[in-house]
Amino acid sequence: MKYTTSMNIEIAKEERLAQIFSALGEPNRIKIIKILRDSKRELTCSEISNLLQIAPSTVSYHFKALRKAGLTKTRQEAQTKYLSLNKKTFKKYLPGFLDSL
Amino acid sequence: MKYTTSMNIEIAKEERLAQIFSALGEPNRIKIIKILRDSKRELTCSEISNLLQIAPSTVSYHFKALRKAGLTKTRQEAQTKYLSLNKKTFKKYLPGFLDSL
DNA sequence: TTGCTATTTCTATAATTATCGAAATAATAC
DNA sequence: GTATTATTTCGATAATTATAGAAATAGCAA
């Protein structure tokens, strides 16, 4: 069985929230979220790498943290992974935030 | 002149948000916020220390981070400092969050 | 003054983080 | 097959974090 955040395996709500806030507690991550919100399409690791001028490996690291926190989703097509927001999580834990960003 | 967060000294919005999220990215800090939200009165360092069973110096450290992020306010009375939420910040950067907590 | 209480600062430490470059993985194109 | 492209993992590192205990600060009470 694949792990999904909605399975909620005994994580206290404070832990879950802390995980989400930690994932967002870095300026580049906020920028990624903002870019995704404003973009009409999904974005890739290398696109973000170019936009933010940080190494692909660093972007991959941020992507992983955001995904682990349930804030983003990934769609794979060949070698390329397309990132988009997981709006459900924002709605559930940070209602109104995306609009205020 | 005393520094206040509302002075907003050239901090990009992403930096400001990252500061807030960092401050909230730790379970004990979330608990402190929750306790303050539910409490009818202000709370002190030693009260939180007892409630959460962590050292006063650690609580003081968390208090400082929350205050620096503009999430709490402090009222001093003799040696005692009373903490309460700074709802303005929550409203501005995390609308709806306190209610969903 | 001496002692008690509340908080902060200091010192130390173990853990985590953000970052990069290099190597590994994997799909595509020739 | 080789070469190219996209991403991830690994190794290293410098910075930050959460924690506690000890010492410092400061008000209050006998």
mmCIF file of C-alpha atoms (C1' of nucleotides) in Angstrom:
data_model
loop_
_atom_site.group_PDB
_atom_site.id
_atom_site.type_symbol
_atom_site.label_atom_id
_atom_site.label_comp_id
_atom_site.label_asym_id
_atom_site.label_seq_id
_atom_site.Cartn_x
_atom_site.Cartn_y
_atom_site.Cartn_z
ATOM 1 C CA MET A 1 0.000 0.000 0.000
ATOM 2 C CA LYS A 2 1.219 3.430 -0.900
ATOM 3 C CA TYR A 3 1.443 5.979 1.844
ATOM 4 C CA THR A 4 -0.709 9.038 1.466
ATOM 5 C CA THR A 5 -1.059 11.919 3.848
ATOM 6 C CA SER A 6 -4.788 11.393 4.044
ATOM 7 C CA MET A 7 -4.138 8.047 5.745
ATOM 8 C CA ASN A 8 -3.263 9.989 8.843
ATOM 9 C CA ILE A 9 -1.170 7.340 10.559
ATOM 10 C CA GLU A 10 -1.339 8.423 14.194
ATOM 11 C CA ILE A 11 0.156 11.843 13.717
ATOM 12 C CA ALA A 12 -1.125 14.303 16.268
ATOM 13 C CA LYS A 13 -2.535 17.425 14.725
ATOM 14 C CA GLU A 14 0.245 19.571 16.171
ATOM 15 C CA GLU A 15 2.829 17.322 14.546
ATOM 16 C CA ARG A 16 1.027 17.520 11.235
ATOM 17 C CA LEU A 17 0.779 21.284 11.395
ATOM 18 C CA ALA A 18 4.394 21.634 12.419
ATOM 19 C CA GLN A 19 5.361 19.516 9.432
ATOM 20 C CA ILE A 20 3.424 21.788 7.112
ATOM 21 C CA PHE A 21 4.794 24.958 8.661
ATOM 22 C CA SER A 22 8.344 23.627 8.578
ATOM 23 C CA ALA A 23 7.971 22.856 4.916
ATOM 24 C CA LEU A 24 6.875 26.447 4.335
ATOM 25 C CA GLY A 25 9.442 28.024 6.631
ATOM 26 C CA GLU A 26 11.937 28.901 3.925
ATOM 27 C CA PRO A 27 11.725 31.786 1.441
ATOM 28 C CA ASN A 28 12.437 29.691 -1.654
ATOM 29 C CA ARG A 29 9.676 27.287 -0.732
ATOM 30 C CA ILE A 30 7.217 30.154 -0.390
ATOM 31 C CA LYS A 31 8.320 31.384 -3.792
ATOM 32 C CA ILE A 32 7.734 27.942 -5.270
ATOM 33 C CA ILE A 33 4.223 27.852 -3.834
ATOM 34 C CA LYS A 34 3.530 31.326 -5.163
ATOM 35 C CA ILE A 35 4.803 30.447 -8.617
ATOM 36 C CA LEU A 36 2.674 27.319 -8.678
ATOM 37 C CA ARG A 37 -0.382 29.237 -7.567
ATOM 38 C CA ASP A 38 0.036 31.871 -10.267
ATOM 39 C CA SER A 39 1.006 29.488 -13.023
ATOM 40 C CA LYS A 40 -1.638 28.189 -15.354
ATOM 41 C CA ARG A 41 0.372 25.013 -15.841
ATOM 42 C CA GLU A 42 2.417 22.573 -13.806
ATOM 43 C CA LEU A 43 6.116 23.271 -13.370
ATOM 44 C CA THR A 44 9.249 21.173 -13.412
ATOM 45 C CA CYS A 45 12.340 20.987 -11.293
ATOM 46 C CA SER A 46 14.541 22.549 -13.941
ATOM 47 C CA GLU A 47 12.117 25.377 -14.606
ATOM 48 C CA ILE A 48 12.104 26.315 -10.944
ATOM 49 C CA SER A 49 15.861 25.912 -10.874
ATOM 50 C CA ASN A 50 16.154 28.489 -13.635
ATOM 51 C CA LEU A 51 13.559 30.824 -12.193
ATOM 52 C CA LEU A 52 15.000 30.904 -8.696
ATOM 53 C CA GLN A 53 18.616 30.449 -9.730
ATOM 54 C CA ILE A 54 19.341 27.581 -7.394
ATOM 55 C CA ALA A 55 20.828 24.179 -8.148
ATOM 56 C CA PRO A 56 18.515 21.435 -9.444
ATOM 57 C CA SER A 57 19.495 19.204 -6.548
ATOM 58 C CA THR A 58 18.424 21.906 -4.120
ATOM 59 C CA VAL A 59 15.099 22.319 -5.892
ATOM 60 C CA SER A 60 14.607 18.575 -5.793
ATOM 61 C CA TYR A 61 15.212 18.712 -2.054
ATOM 62 C CA HIS A 62 12.571 21.420 -1.643
ATOM 63 C CA PHE A 63 10.147 19.541 -3.882
ATOM 64 C CA LYS A 64 10.530 16.496 -1.714
ATOM 65 C CA ALA A 65 9.818 18.428 1.474
ATOM 66 C CA LEU A 66 6.733 20.046 -0.010
ATOM 67 C CA ARG A 67 5.448 16.741 -1.317
ATOM 68 C CA LYS A 68 6.107 14.985 1.983
ATOM 69 C CA ALA A 69 4.114 17.668 3.730
ATOM 70 C CA GLY A 70 1.270 17.024 1.313
ATOM 71 C CA LEU A 71 1.406 20.515 -0.123
ATOM 72 C CA THR A 72 2.131 19.512 -3.691
ATOM 73 C CA LYS A 73 1.346 16.748 -6.119
ATOM 74 C CA THR A 74 3.488 15.230 -8.817
ATOM 75 C CA ARG A 75 2.632 13.923 -12.229
ATOM 76 C CA GLN A 76 5.333 12.045 -14.038
ATOM 77 C CA GLU A 77 5.718 12.005 -17.807
ATOM 78 C CA ALA A 78 8.849 10.272 -19.061
ATOM 79 C CA GLN A 79 11.834 11.671 -17.151
ATOM 80 C CA THR A 80 10.003 14.820 -16.288
ATOM 81 C CA LYS A 81 8.043 15.416 -13.126
ATOM 82 C CA TYR A 82 5.391 18.068 -13.126
ATOM 83 C CA LEU A 83 4.563 19.762 -9.880
ATOM 84 C CA SER A 84 1.288 21.327 -8.867
ATOM 85 C CA LEU A 85 -0.380 22.425 -5.659
ATOM 86 C CA ASN A 86 -2.365 20.028 -3.542
ATOM 87 C CA LYS A 87 -5.114 22.476 -2.760
ATOM 88 C CA LYS A 88 -6.889 20.075 -0.434
ATOM 89 C CA THR A 89 -4.118 20.385 2.138
ATOM 90 C CA PHE A 90 -4.116 24.147 1.945
ATOM 91 C CA LYS A 91 -7.856 24.223 2.326
ATOM 92 C CA LYS A 92 -7.790 21.888 5.287
ATOM 93 C CA TYR A 93 -4.883 23.327 7.254
ATOM 94 C CA LEU A 94 -4.402 26.829 5.895
ATOM 95 C CA PRO A 95 -7.807 28.019 4.761
ATOM 96 C CA GLY A 96 -7.588 31.327 2.961
ATOM 97 C CA PHE A 97 -3.828 31.304 2.798
ATOM 98 C CA LEU A 98 -3.344 30.759 -0.925
ATOM 99 C CA ASP A 99 -5.580 33.700 -1.709
ATOM 100 C CA SER A 100 -3.731 35.960 0.704
ATOM 101 C CA LEU A 101 -0.305 34.933 -0.636
ATOM 102 C CA MET B 1 12.892 53.885 18.521
ATOM 103 C CA LYS B 2 11.667 50.479 19.392
ATOM 104 C CA TYR B 3 11.430 47.934 16.632
ATOM 105 C CA THR B 4 8.020 46.560 15.910
ATOM 106 C CA THR B 5 7.047 44.071 13.255
ATOM 107 C CA SER B 6 4.527 46.484 11.812
ATOM 108 C CA MET B 7 7.390 48.778 10.821
ATOM 109 C CA ASN B 8 8.172 46.291 8.091
ATOM 110 C CA ILE B 9 11.767 47.280 7.450
ATOM 111 C CA GLU B 10 12.342 46.097 3.892
ATOM 112 C CA ILE B 11 11.504 42.479 4.431
ATOM 113 C CA ALA B 12 10.189 40.842 1.304
ATOM 114 C CA LYS B 13 6.859 39.177 1.820
ATOM 115 C CA GLU B 14 8.352 35.720 1.275
ATOM 116 C CA GLU B 15 10.904 36.388 4.003
ATOM 117 C CA ARG B 16 8.207 37.571 6.341
ATOM 118 C CA LEU B 17 6.054 34.542 5.673
ATOM 119 C CA ALA B 18 8.988 32.182 6.034
ATOM 120 C CA GLN B 19 9.734 33.779 9.395
ATOM 121 C CA ILE B 20 6.181 33.187 10.544
ATOM 122 C CA PHE B 21 6.078 29.626 9.264
ATOM 123 C CA SER B 22 9.447 28.839 10.811
ATOM 124 C CA ALA B 23 8.214 30.100 14.133
ATOM 125 C CA LEU B 24 5.247 27.743 13.848
ATOM 126 C CA GLY B 25 7.213 24.790 12.520
ATOM 127 C CA GLU B 26 7.627 23.049 15.846
ATOM 128 C CA PRO B 27 4.977 21.039 17.715
ATOM 129 C CA ASN B 28 5.503 22.729 21.067
ATOM 130 C CA ARG B 29 5.032 26.137 19.462
ATOM 131 C CA ILE B 30 1.761 25.012 17.911
ATOM 132 C CA LYS B 31 0.684 23.776 21.317
ATOM 133 C CA ILE B 32 1.537 27.127 22.853
ATOM 134 C CA ILE B 33 -0.550 28.919 20.227
ATOM 135 C CA LYS B 34 -3.433 26.539 20.809
ATOM 136 C CA ILE B 35 -3.274 26.976 24.562
ATOM 137 C CA LEU B 36 -3.244 30.741 24.186
ATOM 138 C CA ARG B 37 -6.170 30.653 21.802
ATOM 139 C CA ASP B 38 -8.257 28.532 24.152
ATOM 140 C CA SER B 39 -7.281 30.325 27.323
ATOM 141 C CA LYS B 40 -9.460 33.092 28.642
ATOM 142 C CA ARG B 41 -6.425 34.728 30.209
ATOM 143 C CA GLU B 42 -2.813 35.432 29.362
ATOM 144 C CA LEU B 43 -0.227 32.823 30.240
ATOM 145 C CA THR B 44 3.269 32.893 31.674
ATOM 146 C CA CYS B 45 6.505 31.155 30.904
ATOM 147 C CA SER B 46 6.366 28.958 33.969
ATOM 148 C CA GLU B 47 2.750 27.985 33.376
ATOM 149 C CA ILE B 48 3.620 26.789 29.868
ATOM 150 C CA SER B 49 6.717 25.107 31.257
ATOM 151 C CA ASN B 50 4.518 23.108 33.604
ATOM 152 C CA LEU B 51 1.833 22.369 31.065
ATOM 153 C CA LEU B 52 4.202 21.147 28.364
ATOM 154 C CA GLN B 53 6.804 19.712 30.712
ATOM 155 C CA ILE B 54 9.755 21.462 29.140
ATOM 156 C CA ALA B 55 12.426 23.592 30.795
ATOM 157 C CA PRO B 56 11.683 27.272 31.439
ATOM 158 C CA SER B 57 14.686 28.277 29.375
ATOM 159 C CA THR B 58 13.330 26.331 26.439
ATOM 160 C CA VAL B 59 9.927 27.960 26.798
ATOM 161 C CA SER B 60 11.589 31.346 26.958
ATOM 162 C CA TYR B 61 13.367 30.491 23.718
ATOM 163 C CA HIS B 62 10.073 29.586 22.046
ATOM 164 C CA PHE B 63 8.398 32.710 23.424
ATOM 165 C CA LYS B 64 11.133 34.810 21.903
ATOM 166 C CA ALA B 65 10.729 33.214 18.490
ATOM 167 C CA LEU B 66 6.965 33.674 18.540
ATOM 168 C CA ARG B 67 7.292 37.268 19.643
ATOM 169 C CA LYS B 68 9.950 38.027 17.023
ATOM 170 C CA ALA B 69 7.644 36.632 14.376
ATOM 171 C CA GLY B 70 4.943 38.972 15.643
ATOM 172 C CA LEU B 71 2.632 36.138 16.607
ATOM 173 C CA THR B 72 2.386 37.002 20.283
ATOM 174 C CA LYS B 73 2.360 40.017 22.546
ATOM 175 C CA THR B 74 3.798 40.437 25.993
ATOM 176 C CA ARG B 75 2.573 42.353 28.990
ATOM 177 C CA GLN B 76 4.957 42.708 31.880
ATOM 178 C CA GLU B 77 3.885 42.920 35.495
ATOM 179 C CA ALA B 78 6.699 42.821 38.034
ATOM 180 C CA GLN B 79 8.920 39.821 37.221
ATOM 181 C CA THR B 80 6.164 38.103 35.366
ATOM 182 C CA LYS B 81 5.540 38.316 31.648
ATOM 183 C CA TYR B 82 2.105 37.520 30.348
ATOM 184 C CA LEU B 83 1.794 36.189 26.845
ATOM 185 C CA SER B 84 -1.158 36.540 24.531
ATOM 186 C CA LEU B 85 -1.814 36.137 20.826
ATOM 187 C CA ASN B 86 -1.239 38.955 18.405
ATOM 188 C CA LYS B 87 -4.336 38.304 16.385
ATOM 189 C CA LYS B 88 -3.529 41.004 13.853
ATOM 190 C CA THR B 89 -0.643 38.968 12.480
ATOM 191 C CA PHE B 90 -2.734 35.840 12.234
ATOM 192 C CA LYS B 91 -5.477 37.745 10.475
ATOM 193 C CA LYS B 92 -3.050 39.321 8.039
ATOM 194 C CA TYR B 93 -0.891 36.321 7.154
ATOM 195 C CA LEU B 94 -2.940 33.304 8.188
ATOM 196 C CA PRO B 95 -6.556 34.265 7.841
ATOM 197 C CA GLY B 96 -8.843 31.583 9.204
ATOM 198 C CA PHE B 97 -6.033 29.603 10.749
ATOM 199 C CA LEU B 98 -6.759 30.225 14.413
ATOM 200 C CA ASP B 99 -10.325 29.051 13.971
ATOM 201 C CA SER B 100 -9.240 25.894 12.196
ATOM 202 C CA LEU B 101 -6.594 25.074 14.801
ATOM 203 C "C1'" DT C 1 19.756 42.381 53.682
ATOM 204 C "C1'" DT C 2 18.491 37.789 52.538
ATOM 205 C "C1'" DG C 3 15.730 34.696 50.303
ATOM 206 C "C1'" DC C 4 12.146 33.460 46.885
ATOM 207 C "C1'" DT C 5 10.200 33.660 42.247
ATOM 208 C "C1'" DA C 6 10.103 34.536 37.108
ATOM 209 C "C1'" DT C 7 12.456 35.119 33.236
ATOM 210 C "C1'" DT C 8 16.420 35.597 30.277
ATOM 211 C "C1'" DT C 9 21.044 34.833 28.783
ATOM 212 C "C1'" DC C 10 24.928 31.895 28.317
ATOM 213 C "C1'" DT C 11 27.265 27.495 27.267
ATOM 214 C "C1'" DA C 12 27.094 23.265 25.365
ATOM 215 C "C1'" DT C 13 25.332 19.715 22.477
ATOM 216 C "C1'" DA C 14 22.966 16.766 19.339
ATOM 217 C "C1'" DA C 15 20.004 17.048 15.546
ATOM 218 C "C1'" DT C 16 18.323 19.144 11.482
ATOM 219 C "C1'" DT C 17 18.658 22.158 7.465
ATOM 220 C "C1'" DA C 18 19.805 24.365 3.020
ATOM 221 C "C1'" DT C 19 23.081 24.286 -0.097
ATOM 222 C "C1'" DC C 20 26.176 22.559 -3.829
ATOM 223 C "C1'" DG C 21 28.621 19.429 -6.956
ATOM 224 C "C1'" DA C 22 29.282 14.807 -8.340
ATOM 225 C "C1'" DA C 23 27.504 10.482 -9.181
ATOM 226 C "C1'" DA C 24 23.557 7.563 -10.062
ATOM 227 C "C1'" DT C 25 19.116 6.573 -12.317
ATOM 228 C "C1'" DA C 26 16.147 6.467 -15.984
ATOM 229 C "C1'" DA C 27 13.796 7.836 -20.187
ATOM 230 C "C1'" DT C 28 14.379 9.664 -24.975
ATOM 231 C "C1'" DA C 29 16.673 10.316 -29.333
ATOM 232 C "C1'" DC C 30 19.807 9.126 -32.458
ATOM 233 C "C1'" DG D 1 24.760 0.795 -28.654
ATOM 234 C "C1'" DT D 2 25.994 6.309 -27.316
ATOM 235 C "C1'" DA D 3 24.557 10.818 -26.183
ATOM 236 C "C1'" DT D 4 21.274 13.947 -24.106
ATOM 237 C "C1'" DT D 5 18.020 15.406 -20.672
ATOM 238 C "C1'" DA D 6 15.568 15.460 -16.084
ATOM 239 C "C1'" DT D 7 15.623 14.234 -11.678
ATOM 240 C "C1'" DT D 8 17.265 12.112 -7.485
ATOM 241 C "C1'" DT D 9 20.626 10.486 -4.306
ATOM 242 C "C1'" DC D 10 25.005 10.909 -2.056
ATOM 243 C "C1'" DG D 11 28.736 13.288 0.375
ATOM 244 C "C1'" DA D 12 30.233 17.269 2.398
ATOM 245 C "C1'" DT D 13 29.682 21.491 4.797
ATOM 246 C "C1'" DA D 14 28.259 25.611 7.138
ATOM 247 C "C1'" DA D 15 24.417 27.378 9.487
ATOM 248 C "C1'" DT D 16 20.501 26.989 12.373
ATOM 249 C "C1'" DT D 17 17.629 24.739 15.852
ATOM 250 C "C1'" DA D 18 15.651 22.736 20.092
ATOM 251 C "C1'" DT D 19 17.038 21.394 24.165
ATOM 252 C "C1'" DA D 20 18.784 21.588 29.063
ATOM 253 C "C1'" DG D 21 21.280 23.330 33.017
ATOM 254 C "C1'" DA D 22 23.818 27.037 35.136
ATOM 255 C "C1'" DA D 23 24.411 31.675 35.854
ATOM 256 C "C1'" DA D 24 22.630 36.320 35.593
ATOM 257 C "C1'" DT D 25 18.912 39.782 36.187
ATOM 258 C "C1'" DA D 26 15.363 41.763 38.551
ATOM 259 C "C1'" DG D 27 11.226 42.304 41.327
ATOM 260 C "C1'" DC D 28 8.880 41.074 45.704
ATOM 261 C "C1'" DA D 29 8.542 39.774 50.601
ATOM 262 C "C1'" DA D 30 10.082 39.109 55.196
#
